[in-house]
Short mmCIF file of C-alpha atoms and ligand atoms in Angstrom, two decimals:
data_model
loop_
_atom_site.label_atom_id
_atom_site.label_comp_id
_atom_site.label_asym_id
_atom_site.label_seq_id
_atom_site.Cartn_x
_atom_site.Cartn_y
_atom_site.Cartn_z
CA MET V 1 118.91 79.46 78.71
CA THR V 2 119.55 78.51 82.32
CA LYS V 3 117.63 75.64 83.66
CA ILE V 4 116.44 76.91 87.03
CA LYS V 5 117.22 74.81 90.09
CA THR V 6 116.73 77.28 92.86
CA ILE V 7 113.77 79.80 93.37
CA SER V 8 113.01 82.16 96.04
CA CYS V 9 109.80 84.10 96.44
CA ILE V 10 109.56 87.19 98.51
CA GLY V 11 106.13 87.46 100.06
CA ALA V 12 104.14 84.60 101.47
CA GLY V 13 100.62 85.88 100.91
CA TYR V 14 97.70 84.89 98.83
CA VAL V 15 99.76 84.86 95.66
CA GLY V 16 103.25 83.83 96.90
CA GLY V 17 101.93 80.88 98.89
CA PRO V 18 99.59 79.01 96.35
CA THR V 19 101.76 80.02 93.33
CA MET V 20 104.85 78.59 94.81
CA ALA V 21 103.20 75.50 96.02
CA VAL V 22 102.02 74.72 92.58
CA ILE V 23 105.44 75.52 90.90
CA ALA V 24 107.03 73.15 93.56
CA LEU V 25 104.51 70.49 92.88
CA LYS V 26 105.08 70.51 89.14
CA ASN V 27 108.88 71.05 89.29
CA PRO V 28 110.20 68.62 91.90
CA HIS V 29 113.84 69.35 90.71
CA ILE V 30 113.44 73.01 91.65
CA ARG V 31 114.15 74.00 95.46
CA ILE V 32 111.78 76.92 96.46
CA ASN V 33 112.23 79.08 99.32
CA VAL V 34 109.11 81.27 100.28
CA VAL V 35 110.15 84.15 102.44
CA ASP V 36 108.21 86.71 104.41
CA MET V 37 109.01 89.51 106.91
CA ASN V 38 106.12 88.55 109.15
CA PRO V 39 107.16 85.73 111.27
CA GLU V 40 103.60 84.68 112.48
CA LYS V 41 102.58 84.14 108.81
CA ILE V 42 105.63 81.99 108.16
CA ALA V 43 104.89 79.96 111.44
CA LEU V 44 101.34 79.28 110.13
CA TRP V 45 102.61 78.23 106.82
CA ASN V 46 105.00 75.69 108.89
CA SER V 47 102.16 74.63 110.91
CA ASP V 48 101.23 70.97 111.25
CA ASN V 49 97.68 71.68 111.53
CA MET V 50 96.57 72.39 108.00
CA ASP V 51 93.57 74.50 109.40
CA ASP V 52 96.25 76.92 110.53
CA LEU V 53 97.57 77.79 106.91
CA PRO V 54 97.22 81.63 106.53
CA VAL V 55 95.50 81.22 103.12
CA TYR V 56 92.34 79.17 102.73
CA GLU V 57 92.03 77.81 99.20
CA PRO V 58 90.42 74.50 98.20
CA GLY V 59 93.09 72.09 97.31
CA LEU V 60 95.89 73.99 98.79
CA SER V 61 96.58 72.07 101.97
CA GLU V 62 96.82 68.88 100.13
CA ILE V 63 99.77 70.35 97.92
CA ILE V 64 101.44 72.00 100.88
CA GLN V 65 101.50 68.42 102.69
CA GLU V 66 102.83 66.93 99.64
CA VAL V 67 105.70 69.41 98.94
CA ARG V 68 106.50 71.15 102.14
CA GLY V 69 109.88 69.99 103.48
CA LYS V 70 110.65 68.33 100.23
CA ASN V 71 111.22 71.08 97.81
CA LEU V 72 109.15 73.83 99.21
CA PHE V 73 110.32 75.75 102.40
CA PHE V 74 108.90 78.65 104.30
CA SER V 75 111.16 81.06 106.19
CA THR V 76 111.97 84.42 107.45
CA ASP V 77 115.46 84.68 106.27
CA VAL V 78 115.10 86.97 103.27
CA ASP V 79 118.97 87.68 102.89
CA GLN V 80 119.54 83.85 102.72
CA ALA V 81 116.93 83.33 100.19
CA ILE V 82 118.19 86.17 97.93
CA ARG V 83 121.72 84.64 98.12
CA ASP V 84 120.55 81.03 97.31
CA ALA V 85 118.38 81.63 94.40
CA GLU V 86 118.95 81.89 90.64
CA MET V 87 115.48 83.34 90.29
CA ILE V 88 113.56 85.55 92.67
CA PHE V 89 109.94 86.29 92.50
CA ILE V 90 108.65 89.39 94.25
CA SER V 91 105.14 88.81 95.37
CA VAL V 92 104.83 91.47 98.05
CA ASN V 93 101.77 93.71 98.49
CA THR V 94 101.14 96.82 96.44
CA PRO V 95 98.42 98.61 98.32
CA THR V 96 96.96 101.94 97.37
CA LYS V 97 99.02 104.69 98.79
CA SER V 98 97.76 106.21 102.00
CA TYR V 99 100.11 109.27 102.20
CA GLY V 100 101.74 111.81 99.90
CA ILE V 101 101.67 112.24 96.24
CA GLY V 102 99.00 110.04 94.70
CA LYS V 103 97.57 109.43 98.02
CA GLY V 104 94.25 107.28 97.66
CA MET V 105 95.05 106.52 93.95
CA ALA V 106 98.67 105.40 93.10
CA ALA V 107 100.10 102.03 94.11
CA ASP V 108 102.41 102.09 97.13
CA LEU V 109 105.66 100.53 95.87
CA LYS V 110 107.51 100.74 99.18
CA TYR V 111 107.63 97.10 99.68
CA VAL V 112 108.56 96.33 96.12
CA GLU V 113 111.38 98.83 96.44
CA LEU V 114 112.58 97.37 99.65
CA CYS V 115 112.82 94.07 97.95
CA ALA V 116 114.78 95.39 95.02
CA ARG V 117 117.07 97.29 97.54
CA GLN V 118 117.51 94.06 99.52
CA ILE V 119 118.11 91.86 96.37
CA GLY V 120 120.52 94.48 94.92
CA LYS V 121 122.62 94.66 98.06
CA GLY V 122 122.56 90.89 98.87
CA ALA V 123 123.04 89.19 95.50
CA THR V 124 126.40 87.57 94.97
CA ARG V 125 125.69 86.21 91.49
CA ASP V 126 123.50 86.75 88.48
CA LYS V 127 119.83 86.75 89.07
CA ILE V 128 116.60 86.73 87.23
CA VAL V 129 114.15 88.74 89.13
CA VAL V 130 110.42 88.21 88.50
CA GLU V 131 107.76 90.81 89.15
CA LYS V 132 104.87 88.66 90.40
CA SER V 133 103.15 91.56 92.22
CA THR V 134 100.78 93.77 90.25
CA LEU V 135 102.64 96.87 89.37
CA PRO V 136 102.27 100.14 87.49
CA VAL V 137 103.62 100.11 84.08
CA ARG V 138 107.25 100.96 83.92
CA THR V 139 108.07 99.67 87.44
CA ALA V 140 110.69 97.30 85.89
CA SER V 141 112.82 100.37 84.96
CA SER V 142 112.78 101.56 88.54
CA ILE V 143 113.83 98.17 89.74
CA LYS V 144 116.66 97.94 87.33
CA LYS V 145 118.04 101.39 88.23
CA ILE V 146 118.06 100.39 91.90
CA PHE V 147 120.05 97.21 90.94
CA ALA V 148 122.40 99.05 88.57
CA ALA V 149 123.17 101.65 91.39
CA GLN V 150 124.07 98.97 93.89
CA GLN V 151 125.87 96.35 91.91
CA SER V 152 127.89 96.85 88.71
CA ASN V 153 129.43 93.49 88.32
CA ILE V 154 126.33 91.29 88.58
CA SER V 155 123.71 91.08 85.85
CA PHE V 156 120.13 91.22 86.75
CA SER V 157 117.34 90.39 84.24
CA VAL V 158 114.02 91.73 85.21
CA LEU V 159 110.82 89.96 83.98
CA SER V 160 107.16 90.89 84.49
CA ASN V 161 104.98 87.89 85.24
CA PRO V 162 101.75 89.10 86.54
CA GLU V 163 99.43 86.52 88.40
CA PHE V 164 95.80 86.10 87.20
CA LEU V 165 94.68 83.66 89.77
CA ALA V 166 91.36 84.39 91.63
CA GLU V 167 90.88 83.73 95.18
CA GLY V 168 88.74 80.64 95.96
CA THR V 169 89.69 78.98 92.73
CA ALA V 170 93.61 79.67 92.98
CA ILE V 171 94.76 76.16 92.73
CA ASN V 172 92.64 75.40 89.66
CA ASP V 173 93.51 78.74 88.11
CA LEU V 174 97.10 77.95 88.53
CA LEU V 175 96.86 74.29 87.33
CA ASN V 176 94.82 75.22 84.36
CA ALA V 177 95.76 78.74 83.63
CA ASP V 178 94.23 80.36 80.57
CA ARG V 179 97.49 81.86 79.86
CA VAL V 180 100.83 82.67 81.62
CA LEU V 181 102.20 86.22 80.65
CA ILE V 182 105.88 86.92 80.56
CA GLY V 183 107.28 90.14 79.76
CA GLY V 184 110.94 90.74 79.17
CA GLU V 185 113.65 92.89 77.66
CA GLU V 186 114.07 92.47 73.96
CA THR V 187 117.92 91.97 74.53
CA GLU V 188 119.52 88.41 74.35
CA ALA V 189 119.67 88.22 78.00
CA GLY V 190 116.13 89.25 78.31
CA GLN V 191 114.97 86.49 75.89
CA LYS V 192 116.90 83.95 77.65
CA ALA V 193 115.37 84.92 80.97
CA ILE V 194 111.90 84.52 79.55
CA GLN V 195 112.89 80.98 78.29
CA SER V 196 113.97 80.01 81.64
CA LEU V 197 110.95 81.20 83.37
CA SER V 198 108.77 79.79 80.56
CA ALA V 199 110.45 76.23 80.99
CA ILE V 200 108.99 76.25 84.57
CA TYR V 201 105.54 76.68 83.49
CA GLU V 202 105.90 74.34 80.65
CA ALA V 203 106.20 71.53 83.19
CA TRP V 204 102.47 71.55 83.22
CA LEU V 205 101.05 73.91 80.83
CA PRO V 206 101.03 73.78 77.00
CA LYS V 207 103.56 76.04 75.38
CA GLU V 208 100.95 77.86 73.38
CA ARG V 209 99.48 79.32 76.69
CA ILE V 210 102.57 81.04 77.48
CA ILE V 211 102.56 84.53 76.00
CA SER V 212 105.68 86.65 75.80
CA THR V 213 105.60 90.31 75.34
CA ASN V 214 107.80 93.35 75.93
CA ILE V 215 107.85 94.21 79.65
CA TRP V 216 105.73 97.34 79.65
CA SER V 217 102.94 95.38 77.69
CA SER V 218 102.94 92.67 80.44
CA GLU V 219 102.82 95.12 83.11
CA LEU V 220 99.97 97.23 81.72
CA SER V 221 98.02 94.03 80.67
CA LYS V 222 97.50 92.97 84.37
CA LEU V 223 96.04 96.30 85.34
CA THR V 224 93.96 96.25 82.10
CA ALA V 225 92.68 92.56 82.70
CA ASN V 226 91.37 93.60 86.27
CA ALA V 227 89.86 96.84 84.98
CA PHE V 228 87.98 94.95 82.21
CA LEU V 229 86.72 92.23 84.56
CA ALA V 230 85.55 94.85 87.13
CA GLN V 231 83.97 96.94 84.35
CA ARG V 232 81.78 94.16 83.52
CA ILE V 233 80.50 93.79 87.04
CA SER V 234 79.78 97.46 87.25
CA SER V 235 78.15 97.45 83.99
CA ILE V 236 75.71 94.66 84.99
CA ASN V 237 75.29 96.37 88.42
CA ALA V 238 74.28 99.56 86.73
CA ILE V 239 71.69 97.73 84.81
CA SER V 240 70.51 96.07 87.89
CA ALA V 241 69.26 99.32 89.17
CA LEU V 242 67.27 99.91 86.26
CA CYS V 243 65.74 96.41 86.40
CA GLU V 244 64.53 97.31 90.03
CA LYS V 245 62.70 100.29 88.63
CA THR V 246 61.42 98.54 85.43
CA GLY V 247 60.37 94.97 86.20
CA ALA V 248 63.22 93.56 84.12
CA ASN V 249 65.10 90.77 85.80
CA VAL V 250 68.92 91.36 85.73
CA ASP V 251 69.74 87.51 85.76
CA GLU V 252 67.62 87.18 82.79
CA VAL V 253 69.27 90.23 81.10
CA ALA V 254 72.65 88.71 81.95
CA LYS V 255 71.67 85.38 80.33
CA ALA V 256 70.40 86.98 77.20
CA ILE V 257 73.32 89.26 76.57
CA GLY V 258 75.78 86.58 77.78
CA ALA V 259 74.63 84.20 75.10
CA ASP V 260 76.19 86.52 72.47
CA SER V 261 79.63 84.88 71.87
CA ARG V 262 81.02 88.35 71.42
CA ILE V 263 79.96 89.41 75.05
CA GLY V 264 80.34 85.98 76.76
CA SER V 265 78.55 84.87 79.85
CA LYS V 266 81.33 85.32 82.57
CA PHE V 267 81.50 88.12 85.08
CA LEU V 268 77.88 89.17 84.48
CA LYS V 269 76.65 88.15 87.95
CA SER V 270 74.93 91.21 89.44
CA SER V 271 75.90 91.65 93.14
CA VAL V 272 76.17 93.62 96.26
CA GLY V 273 79.34 95.04 94.52
CA PHE V 274 82.88 93.61 93.88
CA GLY V 275 85.34 93.30 96.67
CA GLY V 276 88.79 91.90 96.94
CA SER V 277 92.11 93.38 97.48
CA CYS V 278 92.80 94.09 93.80
CA PHE V 279 90.04 95.34 91.69
CA LYS V 280 89.74 98.64 93.43
CA LYS V 281 93.35 99.32 93.86
CA ASP V 282 94.24 98.41 90.36
CA ILE V 283 91.63 100.53 88.86
CA LEU V 284 92.64 103.45 91.06
CA ASN V 285 96.08 102.85 89.91
CA LEU V 286 95.14 102.86 86.30
CA VAL V 287 93.21 106.11 86.75
CA TYR V 288 96.30 107.65 88.18
CA LEU V 289 98.50 106.60 85.43
CA CYS V 290 96.18 107.97 82.92
CA ARG V 291 96.04 111.28 84.68
CA HIS V 292 99.80 111.19 85.32
CA PHE V 293 100.23 111.05 81.46
CA GLY V 294 97.56 113.82 81.02
CA LEU V 295 94.87 111.35 79.76
CA GLN V 296 92.05 112.95 81.98
CA GLU V 297 89.08 111.53 79.87
CA ALA V 298 90.78 108.06 79.96
CA GLY V 299 91.13 108.39 83.75
CA ASP V 300 87.56 109.63 84.22
CA TYR V 301 86.23 106.61 82.19
CA TRP V 302 87.81 103.94 84.49
CA GLU V 303 87.04 105.80 87.54
CA GLN V 304 83.38 105.36 86.83
CA VAL V 305 83.79 101.74 87.33
CA ILE V 306 84.58 102.28 91.11
CA LYS V 307 81.86 104.98 91.43
CA ILE V 308 79.34 102.31 90.19
CA ASN V 309 80.51 99.91 92.82
CA ASP V 310 80.34 102.30 95.59
CA TYR V 311 76.69 103.13 94.44
CA GLN V 312 75.91 99.40 94.48
CA LYS V 313 76.82 98.83 97.92
CA GLN V 314 75.15 101.96 99.23
CA ARG V 315 71.95 101.09 97.26
CA PHE V 316 71.91 97.52 98.86
CA ALA V 317 72.16 99.21 102.42
CA GLU V 318 69.58 101.77 101.60
CA ASN V 319 67.09 99.28 100.20
CA ILE V 320 67.35 97.35 103.53
CA VAL V 321 66.42 100.45 105.54
CA THR V 322 63.79 101.45 103.07
CA ALA V 323 62.09 98.03 103.02
CA LEU V 324 62.26 97.74 106.90
CA PHE V 325 59.71 100.46 107.21
CA ASN V 326 62.45 103.27 106.87
CA THR V 327 64.21 102.33 110.17
CA VAL V 328 66.64 99.71 111.25
CA SER V 329 67.12 101.44 114.56
CA GLY V 330 67.51 98.73 117.30
CA LYS V 331 66.67 96.08 114.69
CA ASP V 332 68.66 92.88 114.38
CA ILE V 333 70.00 91.97 111.02
CA ALA V 334 71.82 88.69 110.11
CA PHE V 335 74.62 88.82 107.61
CA PHE V 336 75.13 85.52 105.84
CA GLY V 337 78.76 85.87 104.69
CA TRP V 338 81.54 88.47 105.29
CA ALA V 339 84.30 87.24 102.91
CA PHE V 340 84.46 89.10 99.64
CA LYS V 341 83.45 86.11 97.67
CA LYS V 342 82.86 82.23 98.30
CA ASP V 343 85.52 79.76 99.10
CA THR V 344 88.03 82.25 100.67
CA ASN V 345 88.82 83.72 104.17
CA ASP V 346 89.92 86.94 102.55
CA THR V 347 87.73 89.94 103.49
CA ARG V 348 89.73 92.78 101.85
CA GLU V 349 87.34 95.41 100.38
CA SER V 350 84.49 92.90 101.03
CA ALA V 351 81.18 94.88 100.42
CA ALA V 352 80.19 93.50 103.83
CA ILE V 353 82.26 96.03 105.56
CA GLU V 354 80.69 99.21 104.04
CA ILE V 355 77.16 97.78 104.08
CA ALA V 356 77.66 96.91 107.90
CA ASP V 357 79.00 100.27 108.37
CA LYS V 358 75.98 102.06 106.86
CA LEU V 359 73.38 99.93 108.83
CA ILE V 360 75.30 100.36 112.12
CA GLU V 361 75.26 104.18 111.33
CA GLU V 362 71.39 103.62 111.24
CA GLN V 363 71.59 101.87 114.64
CA ALA V 364 71.13 98.26 113.53
CA VAL V 365 72.63 95.39 115.41
CA ILE V 366 74.22 93.00 113.12
CA THR V 367 75.10 89.31 113.70
CA VAL V 368 77.47 87.63 111.15
CA TYR V 369 77.84 84.16 110.18
CA ASP V 370 80.72 83.23 107.80
CA PRO V 371 82.00 79.66 107.44
CA LYS V 372 85.71 80.82 107.21
CA VAL V 373 86.16 84.28 108.63
CA LYS V 374 87.00 84.91 112.11
CA TYR V 375 85.32 87.46 114.37
CA ALA V 376 88.57 89.32 115.06
CA ARG V 377 88.95 89.87 111.29
CA MET V 378 85.63 91.38 111.04
CA ILE V 379 86.33 93.83 113.87
CA GLU V 380 89.61 94.68 112.31
CA ASP V 381 87.83 95.44 109.07
CA MET V 382 85.46 97.75 110.88
CA ASN V 383 88.05 99.62 112.89
CA TYR V 384 90.04 100.15 109.81
CA LEU V 385 87.15 102.35 108.42
CA ASP V 386 87.73 104.50 111.48
CA THR V 387 84.16 105.48 111.77
CA ARG V 388 83.57 104.58 115.36
CA SER V 389 85.54 103.07 118.32
CA GLU V 390 86.45 99.36 118.75
CA GLU V 391 84.12 98.99 121.41
CA GLU V 392 81.18 100.41 119.61
CA ASN V 393 82.01 98.21 116.64
CA GLU V 394 82.04 95.21 118.99
CA LYS V 395 78.78 96.21 120.43
CA ALA V 396 77.05 96.70 116.98
CA LEU V 397 78.65 93.74 115.22
CA ASN V 398 78.19 90.22 116.69
CA PHE V 399 79.16 86.88 115.47
CA GLU V 400 77.78 83.36 115.39
CA THR V 401 79.28 80.13 114.47
CA ASP V 402 75.96 78.68 113.58
CA PRO V 403 73.83 80.37 110.81
CA TYR V 404 70.51 79.37 112.53
CA GLU V 405 71.70 80.98 115.71
CA ALA V 406 72.69 84.14 113.73
CA ALA V 407 69.31 84.35 112.15
CA LYS V 408 67.31 83.59 115.29
CA ASP V 409 65.16 86.75 116.49
CA SER V 410 66.51 88.74 113.51
CA HIS V 411 64.32 91.03 111.48
CA ALA V 412 66.18 90.33 108.36
CA ILE V 413 68.79 88.25 106.69
CA ALA V 414 71.30 89.98 104.26
CA VAL V 415 73.08 87.49 102.03
CA ILE V 416 76.30 89.22 101.24
CA THR V 417 78.68 86.26 100.25
CA GLU V 418 77.80 83.58 97.67
CA TRP V 419 78.63 80.60 99.97
CA ASP V 420 77.07 77.53 98.44
CA GLU V 421 76.09 76.11 101.95
CA PHE V 422 73.36 78.94 102.18
CA LYS V 423 71.32 77.25 99.50
CA THR V 424 71.28 73.99 101.60
CA TYR V 425 69.78 75.46 104.74
CA ASP V 426 66.40 74.67 106.24
CA TRP V 427 64.76 78.07 105.56
CA GLN V 428 61.54 77.06 106.99
CA LYS V 429 63.30 76.53 110.34
CA ILE V 430 65.15 79.88 109.96
CA TYR V 431 61.86 81.60 109.24
CA SER V 432 60.12 80.12 112.26
CA SER V 433 62.94 81.52 114.43
CA MET V 434 62.83 85.19 113.13
CA LYS V 435 60.79 88.23 113.88
CA LYS V 436 57.88 88.87 111.56
CA PRO V 437 57.63 90.07 108.94
CA ALA V 438 60.99 88.34 108.04
CA PHE V 439 62.86 89.69 105.32
CA VAL V 440 65.71 88.29 103.06
CA PHE V 441 67.88 90.53 101.17
CA ASP V 442 69.57 88.31 98.73
CA GLY V 443 72.70 90.35 97.66
CA ARG V 444 73.98 87.49 95.30
CA ASN V 445 70.70 86.21 93.87
CA ILE V 446 71.66 82.63 94.96
CA LEU V 447 68.51 81.61 96.58
CA ASP V 448 65.26 80.43 95.13
CA HIS V 449 63.08 83.56 95.90
CA GLU V 450 59.79 81.85 95.07
CA ASP V 451 60.41 79.14 97.56
CA LEU V 452 61.35 81.67 100.20
CA ARG V 453 58.04 83.64 99.53
CA LYS V 454 56.14 80.52 99.74
CA ILE V 455 57.58 79.94 103.32
CA GLY V 456 56.33 83.71 104.17
CA PHE V 457 59.65 85.68 103.72
CA ILE V 458 59.45 89.03 102.16
CA VAL V 459 62.39 88.89 99.56
CA ARG V 460 64.34 91.42 97.82
CA GLY V 461 67.12 90.36 95.37
CA ILE V 462 69.47 92.37 93.27
CA GLY V 463 68.08 93.67 89.97
CA LYS V 464 64.69 92.08 90.33
CA GLN V 465 61.42 93.23 91.90
P1 LIG K 501 99.37 89.73 100.64
O1 LIG K 501 99.26 90.81 101.50
O2 LIG K 501 98.58 88.45 101.02
O3 LIG K 501 101.01 89.12 100.79
C1 LIG K 501 101.97 89.86 100.57
C2 LIG K 501 103.11 89.47 101.63
O4 LIG K 501 104.38 90.13 101.35
C3 LIG K 501 102.79 89.80 103.20
O5 LIG K 501 102.79 88.58 103.75
C4 LIG K 501 103.99 90.75 103.60
O6 LIG K 501 104.40 90.55 104.92
C5 LIG K 501 105.12 90.38 102.63
N1 LIG K 501 106.14 91.34 102.38
C6 LIG K 501 105.95 92.65 102.21
N2 LIG K 501 107.13 93.27 101.89
C7 LIG K 501 107.99 92.52 102.15
C8 LIG K 501 109.45 92.46 102.24
N3 LIG K 501 110.04 93.61 101.95
N4 LIG K 501 110.06 91.40 102.66
C9 LIG K 501 109.49 90.21 102.80
N5 LIG K 501 108.13 90.07 102.79
C10 LIG K 501 107.38 91.16 102.54
O7 LIG K 501 99.31 90.20 99.28
P2 LIG K 501 98.78 89.17 97.99
O8 LIG K 501 97.31 89.26 97.96
O9 LIG K 501 99.43 87.82 97.92
O10 LIG K 501 99.29 90.13 96.80
C11 LIG K 501 100.53 90.29 96.36
C12 LIG K 501 100.61 90.90 95.04
O11 LIG K 501 99.97 89.97 93.97
C13 LIG K 501 99.90 92.27 94.99
O12 LIG K 501 100.64 93.19 94.07
C14 LIG K 501 98.57 91.82 94.31
O13 LIG K 501 98.00 92.97 93.62
C15 LIG K 501 98.98 90.86 93.33
N6 LIG K 501 97.78 89.77 93.07
C16 LIG K 501 96.93 89.40 94.01
C17 LIG K 501 96.11 88.33 93.89
C18 LIG K 501 95.12 87.83 94.97
O14 LIG K 501 94.21 87.10 94.51
N7 LIG K 501 95.23 88.30 96.16
C19 LIG K 501 95.81 87.86 92.54
C20 LIG K 501 96.81 88.46 91.42
C21 LIG K 501 97.64 89.45 91.82
C1 LIG K 502 90.39 88.96 90.60
C2 LIG K 502 90.60 88.43 89.08
O1 LIG K 502 89.37 87.71 88.78
C3 LIG K 502 91.88 87.72 89.01
O2 LIG K 502 92.01 87.30 87.68
C4 LIG K 502 93.09 88.60 89.54
O3 LIG K 502 94.23 87.83 89.38
C5 LIG K 502 92.76 88.99 90.97
O4 LIG K 502 91.50 89.75 90.93
C6 LIG K 502 93.79 89.95 91.42
O5 LIG K 502 94.53 90.53 90.63
O6 LIG K 502 93.89 90.11 92.55
P1 LIG K 502 89.59 87.86 92.78
O7 LIG K 502 89.50 89.41 93.29
O8 LIG K 502 90.41 87.03 93.65
O9 LIG K 502 90.34 87.80 91.45
O10 LIG K 502 88.09 87.36 92.63
P2 LIG K 502 87.01 87.56 91.42
O11 LIG K 502 86.47 86.14 91.09
O12 LIG K 502 87.56 88.33 90.29
O13 LIG K 502 85.91 88.43 92.15
C7 LIG K 502 86.14 89.68 92.63
C8 LIG K 502 84.83 90.40 93.21
O14 LIG K 502 83.95 90.35 92.09
C9 LIG K 502 84.16 89.38 94.19
O15 LIG K 502 83.64 90.19 95.26
C10 LIG K 502 83.11 88.58 93.39
O16 LIG K 502 81.95 88.31 94.33
C11 LIG K 502 82.64 89.87 92.42
N1 LIG K 502 82.02 89.28 91.22
C12 LIG K 502 82.67 88.45 90.47
C13 LIG K 502 80.81 89.76 90.99
O17 LIG K 502 80.02 90.47 91.75
N2 LIG K 502 80.16 89.24 89.91
C14 LIG K 502 80.78 88.50 88.96
O18 LIG K 502 80.11 88.15 87.79
C15 LIG K 502 82.07 87.92 89.17
#
C-alpha cells in the first residue's frame, strides 16, 4: 500500500470543496490541490472574506481558515494538479443529459470523460483515480478504457468512492460519516489502492465504518441510496394527500410508523416536495439504466418516486390558489425560503421554483425572503425554466432582505424552506401588516398552527386539515 502524500481533486463544488477541506484537516501530512475550470469559483474559494466562499455550509469557513494555504490549495491549473498528485478525485458535476440519446434521463458524463482524458494525457507516473462524482454503474470501465488508450506505460487504479454527505450538514456528515464506501478491482493493485484510500479516512473514522466492495456494487449503491431516501419522502407525501382528505395528520402518521424500528423515523417529513441537485437526476439515471437493461417494470417503479414529487409541488401551488378563493391574480404572496432545504444557499431543483412558476402563471406577484439565497440566483432559476422572459420574471418575482418587509401587504405567506429562524418571528406583527384574511401555507409543517390560528391566520399545512 502507498501512503498518499499528494491529492488533487477536480471539481471545487458542493462536494469537492467541503470533502477536501475535511480530508486536509484530518490529514495534515497530505498536500491537497482542489482545481476547477471555473476561475470565478476558485477566486471565491481563495477569498479572504469567508462570506464569499462559493459554498455555504455550517462549520466550513472555520475549517477553510485553518487549512487553506497550509495543506489545502485552490487553483485553476488542472494539468499541474494532475501531474503533482498520487491520487486524483473526480468530483465534477454529472447532470441529467439535455440532448441526444437518453435526453432528460441519463447522466451527462461529458465532464467526467473530459477529466479522464485530461488525466490520461497529463499523467507522468502511476495514479489512483477516485470516482467521487455520482456515476452510473460501470462508468469505471469506460474510464479505464480511456486511460488504456492514452498511456500504456503508466498504471491507473480506478476506485469508486461515492459521497453521501447532505447539504446543510455536510461538515458533520463528513466528520461523522455513517460509512465510507470504497469499490475497487479485485486485483492486487485494486486492493492496494483501496487500502491507500481507506488509510486517509481512517485518520478520523473507525475502520469498521469503511466498507469495501467490488467497483460495480459501489457505483450502484450510491444511486440506490438516493433512490431509497427519495422514495421515503414520496411515500409520506403520497400519504399526506390522503391525510388532507380524511382528517388524519401526516406528522402523527409519520411518528407512529417511524416508531417501528424496521421502518425508522428519518426521511419521513412530509413537505412541498424534495429538491436538490441529486435525488431527481439520480433516480432518472436509475430509471434509464433499468430500461437500458430491458427492466421496464423496475424502471417504472422508480419513476413513480419522481411523479409523486411533481404531484406534491403541483398540489401545494393548487391548494394556494383554491384557498385564496380560486384566484391569485394580482395578489401578493410572500415566499419564506427559496433554498431546497435549510442551512444551504443551494437552490438546484428547489420546489420553490416550480411553485413560483405555477403561481406566476396564475398572475400572482411573489416576494421572496431567504436568509442565504441571492436575488440573482432566484431569477436565474426562473429563467432556466424558460416559461417567460427575464423581464417578466423580474416583474413577477421580487426579493426582500427583511422577512417582515416581504410579508407586508401580502395576502398569503408560503413557507417553502424549513429555515429555523421562521419559527422565531413575531407572527403577530406579521399578521398586522398583511391583507385580510391572512393566510399561511406551511409547506414544511414547522410552525405552530394553533398559535397562528389564535392570532387570526387561516393556516394550511401539508397533510393536515
Ligand atoms: P457542483 O456543480 O457544485 O461542482 C462541480 C464542479 O466541477 C463545478 O465547479 C465545475 O466547474 C467543475 N468541473 C466540471 N468539469 C470540470 C473539468 N473538466 N475540469 C475542472 N473542473 C470541472 O457539483 P456538486 O454538487 O459538487 O456535485 C458533484 C458530484 O457529486 C455530482 O456527481 C453529484 O451527483 C455528486 N454528489 C453531490 C452531492 C451534493 O450534496 N451536492 C452529494 C453527494 C454526491
Ligand atoms: C441527499 C442525500 O441525503 C445525501 O446522502 C446524498 O449524498 C445527496 O443527496 C446527494 O447525492 O447529492 P441533499 O439532497 O443534500 O442530500 O439533502 P437531503 O437532506 O437529502 O434533502 C433532500 C430534499 O428532501 C430536500 O429538499 C429536503 O427538504 C427534502 N426532505 C428531506 C423532505 O422533504 N423530507 C424529509 O424527511 C427529508
